Amino acid sequence: MLEAVTMVVFPLLLAYAAATDFLTMTIANRVSLLLIAFFAILAPFAGLGLAAVGWHLAAGLAVFAVGYICFALGWMGGGDVKFGAAIALWLGWGQLMDFALLFSVFGGLLTVLTLVVSRLIRPLPLLQVGFLAEFPEKRTVPYGIALAAAGLFLYPGTPFVRALL
């Protein structure tokens, strides 16, 4: 049962957040809170000691601090900041730079793809769903998708998955 929770909860919450961000440009606080709660529940079973948990917390707080600055400058939404911090909590300090790099690459690809797709579907209102319907006016991209993609890409290297192998 614990193995199933470990293998399903994180990916499912990330996929849910990406989908809701695509459709509504929001990531519910409950997603980030559930990620934090399940981290706290599963960390001892993954063999994370107090020091390791501390480093995971430091990773989450570092992402939150940088994200808060980006939020204050208008570069990211508040939901993205909390979501990114919760993902970093699971990934830990050791994967923090990889997470930042992948998030940046996926975010850039998402932005370029959005620019291309929005231009192609503009004459087809039926295909303008989610954030794409408002993109030409708002010019905002749901970076929760890039955060989720980076988190899912790195998840197999976490102590949670390694403890199962």
CSV table of C-alpha atoms in Angstrom, one decimal:
chain,number,residue,atom,x,y,z
A,1,MET,CA,0.0,0.0,0.0
A,2,LEU,CA,2.8,2.4,0.9
A,3,GLU,CA,4.5,1.7,-2.4
A,4,ALA,CA,1.4,2.5,-4.3
A,5,VAL,CA,1.0,5.8,-2.4
A,6,THR,CA,4.6,6.7,-3.1
A,7,MET,CA,4.3,5.9,-6.8
A,8,VAL,CA,0.9,7.6,-7.4
A,9,VAL,CA,0.5,10.6,-5.1
A,10,PHE,CA,3.3,12.8,-6.3
A,11,PRO,CA,2.8,12.2,-10.1
A,12,LEU,CA,-1.0,12.5,-9.7
A,13,LEU,CA,-0.9,15.8,-7.8
A,14,LEU,CA,1.6,17.2,-10.4
A,15,ALA,CA,-0.6,16.1,-13.3
A,16,TYR,CA,-3.7,17.5,-11.7
A,17,ALA,CA,-2.0,20.9,-11.0
A,18,ALA,CA,-0.7,21.1,-14.6
A,19,ALA,CA,-4.1,20.3,-16.0
A,20,THR,CA,-5.9,22.9,-13.8
A,21,ASP,CA,-3.2,25.5,-14.5
A,22,PHE,CA,-3.7,24.9,-18.3
A,23,LEU,CA,-7.5,25.2,-18.0
A,24,THR,CA,-7.9,27.9,-15.4
A,25,MET,CA,-4.5,29.5,-14.9
A,26,THR,CA,-4.7,28.6,-11.2
A,27,ILE,CA,-3.2,26.0,-9.0
A,28,ALA,CA,-5.3,25.3,-5.9
A,29,ASN,CA,-3.5,25.7,-2.5
A,30,ARG,CA,-4.7,22.3,-1.6
A,31,VAL,CA,-2.4,20.7,-4.2
A,32,SER,CA,0.7,22.3,-2.5
A,33,LEU,CA,-0.6,21.5,1.0
A,34,LEU,CA,-1.2,17.9,0.0
A,35,LEU,CA,2.3,17.6,-1.4
A,36,ILE,CA,3.7,18.9,1.9
A,37,ALA,CA,1.5,16.6,4.0
A,38,PHE,CA,2.4,13.5,2.0
A,39,PHE,CA,6.1,14.5,2.1
A,40,ALA,CA,5.8,14.6,5.9
A,41,ILE,CA,4.0,11.2,6.0
A,42,LEU,CA,6.3,9.4,3.5
A,43,ALA,CA,9.7,10.9,4.5
A,44,PRO,CA,10.4,8.5,7.4
A,45,PHE,CA,9.4,5.5,5.2
A,46,ALA,CA,11.8,6.6,2.5
A,47,GLY,CA,14.6,6.5,5.0
A,48,LEU,CA,15.0,10.3,5.3
A,49,GLY,CA,16.6,11.2,8.6
A,50,LEU,CA,16.2,14.5,10.4
A,51,ALA,CA,19.2,16.0,8.6
A,52,ALA,CA,17.9,14.9,5.1
A,53,VAL,CA,14.5,16.3,5.9
A,54,GLY,CA,16.1,19.6,6.9
A,55,TRP,CA,17.9,19.7,3.5
A,56,HIS,CA,14.6,19.0,1.7
A,57,LEU,CA,12.9,21.8,3.7
A,58,ALA,CA,15.8,24.1,2.8
A,59,ALA,CA,15.3,23.3,-0.9
A,60,GLY,CA,11.6,24.1,-0.6
A,61,LEU,CA,12.2,27.3,1.3
A,62,ALA,CA,14.9,28.4,-1.2
A,63,VAL,CA,12.5,27.9,-4.1
A,64,PHE,CA,9.8,29.8,-2.2
A,65,ALA,CA,12.1,32.7,-1.5
A,66,VAL,CA,13.2,33.1,-5.1
A,67,GLY,CA,9.7,32.5,-6.3
A,68,TYR,CA,8.4,35.2,-3.9
A,69,ILE,CA,10.8,37.7,-5.5
A,70,CYS,CA,9.5,36.6,-9.0
A,71,PHE,CA,5.9,37.0,-7.8
A,72,ALA,CA,6.6,40.5,-6.4
A,73,LEU,CA,8.1,41.4,-9.8
A,74,GLY,CA,5.0,40.0,-11.6
A,75,TRP,CA,6.9,37.2,-13.3
A,76,MET,CA,5.1,34.3,-11.6
A,77,GLY,CA,1.8,33.7,-10.0
A,78,GLY,CA,1.4,32.9,-6.3
A,79,GLY,CA,0.1,29.4,-7.0
A,80,ASP,CA,3.2,28.7,-9.2
A,81,VAL,CA,5.5,29.8,-6.3
A,82,LYS,CA,3.8,27.6,-3.7
A,83,PHE,CA,3.6,24.7,-6.1
A,84,GLY,CA,7.3,25.0,-7.1
A,85,ALA,CA,8.3,25.1,-3.4
A,86,ALA,CA,6.3,22.0,-2.7
A,87,ILE,CA,7.9,20.1,-5.6
A,88,ALA,CA,11.4,21.2,-4.4
A,89,LEU,CA,10.5,19.9,-1.0
A,90,TRP,CA,10.1,16.4,-2.5
A,91,LEU,CA,13.1,16.7,-4.8
A,92,GLY,CA,15.5,18.0,-2.1
A,93,TRP,CA,18.7,20.1,-2.2
A,94,GLY,CA,20.6,17.6,-4.4
A,95,GLN,CA,18.2,18.0,-7.3
A,96,LEU,CA,17.5,21.7,-6.8
A,97,MET,CA,19.8,22.9,-9.7
A,98,ASP,CA,18.5,20.3,-12.0
A,99,PHE,CA,14.9,21.3,-11.1
A,100,ALA,CA,15.8,25.0,-11.8
A,101,LEU,CA,17.4,24.2,-15.1
A,102,LEU,CA,14.6,21.8,-16.3
A,103,PHE,CA,11.9,24.2,-15.2
A,104,SER,CA,13.6,27.0,-17.1
A,105,VAL,CA,14.0,24.9,-20.3
A,106,PHE,CA,10.4,23.5,-20.1
A,107,GLY,CA,9.1,27.0,-19.4
A,108,GLY,CA,10.9,28.4,-22.4
A,109,LEU,CA,9.6,25.6,-24.6
A,110,LEU,CA,6.1,26.1,-23.3
A,111,THR,CA,6.3,29.8,-24.0
A,112,VAL,CA,7.5,29.3,-27.6
A,113,LEU,CA,5.0,26.5,-28.2
A,114,THR,CA,2.2,28.8,-26.9
A,115,LEU,CA,3.2,31.6,-29.2
A,116,VAL,CA,3.1,29.2,-32.2
A,117,VAL,CA,-0.1,27.4,-31.2
A,118,SER,CA,-2.0,30.6,-30.3
A,119,ARG,CA,-1.2,32.0,-33.8
A,120,LEU,CA,-2.3,28.8,-35.5
A,121,ILE,CA,-5.6,28.4,-33.6
A,122,ARG,CA,-6.6,32.0,-33.6
A,123,PRO,CA,-8.9,31.5,-36.6
A,124,LEU,CA,-10.4,28.3,-35.0
A,125,PRO,CA,-12.3,29.4,-31.8
A,126,LEU,CA,-13.3,25.8,-31.0
A,127,LEU,CA,-9.6,25.0,-30.3
A,128,GLN,CA,-9.1,28.0,-28.0
A,129,VAL,CA,-9.4,26.2,-24.7
A,130,GLY,CA,-8.0,27.0,-21.2
A,131,PHE,CA,-5.4,29.7,-21.1
A,132,LEU,CA,-5.1,29.7,-24.9
A,133,ALA,CA,-8.5,31.4,-25.2
A,134,GLU,CA,-7.1,34.4,-23.3
A,135,PHE,CA,-3.4,34.3,-24.4
A,136,PRO,CA,-3.4,36.9,-27.1
A,137,GLU,CA,-4.8,39.5,-24.7
A,138,LYS,CA,-3.2,38.5,-21.4
A,139,ARG,CA,0.2,37.1,-22.6
A,140,THR,CA,0.6,34.8,-19.6
A,141,VAL,CA,1.7,31.2,-19.7
A,142,PRO,CA,0.8,28.6,-17.0
A,143,TYR,CA,4.2,27.8,-15.7
A,144,GLY,CA,2.7,25.2,-13.4
A,145,ILE,CA,2.9,23.0,-16.5
A,146,ALA,CA,6.7,23.5,-16.7
A,147,LEU,CA,7.1,23.0,-12.9
A,148,ALA,CA,5.1,19.8,-13.0
A,149,ALA,CA,7.1,18.5,-16.1
A,150,ALA,CA,10.4,19.2,-14.3
A,151,GLY,CA,9.2,17.5,-11.1
A,152,LEU,CA,8.0,14.4,-12.9
A,153,PHE,CA,11.2,14.2,-14.9
A,154,LEU,CA,13.3,14.2,-11.7
A,155,TYR,CA,11.0,12.2,-9.5
A,156,PRO,CA,12.6,8.8,-10.2
A,157,GLY,CA,15.8,10.1,-8.6
A,158,THR,CA,14.2,11.0,-5.3
A,159,PRO,CA,14.7,9.0,-2.1
A,160,PHE,CA,11.1,8.1,-2.3
A,161,VAL,CA,11.4,6.1,-5.5
A,162,ARG,CA,14.9,4.9,-4.7
A,163,ALA,CA,13.6,3.4,-1.4
A,164,LEU,CA,11.2,1.3,-3.4
A,165,LEU,CA,13.9,-0.1,-5.7
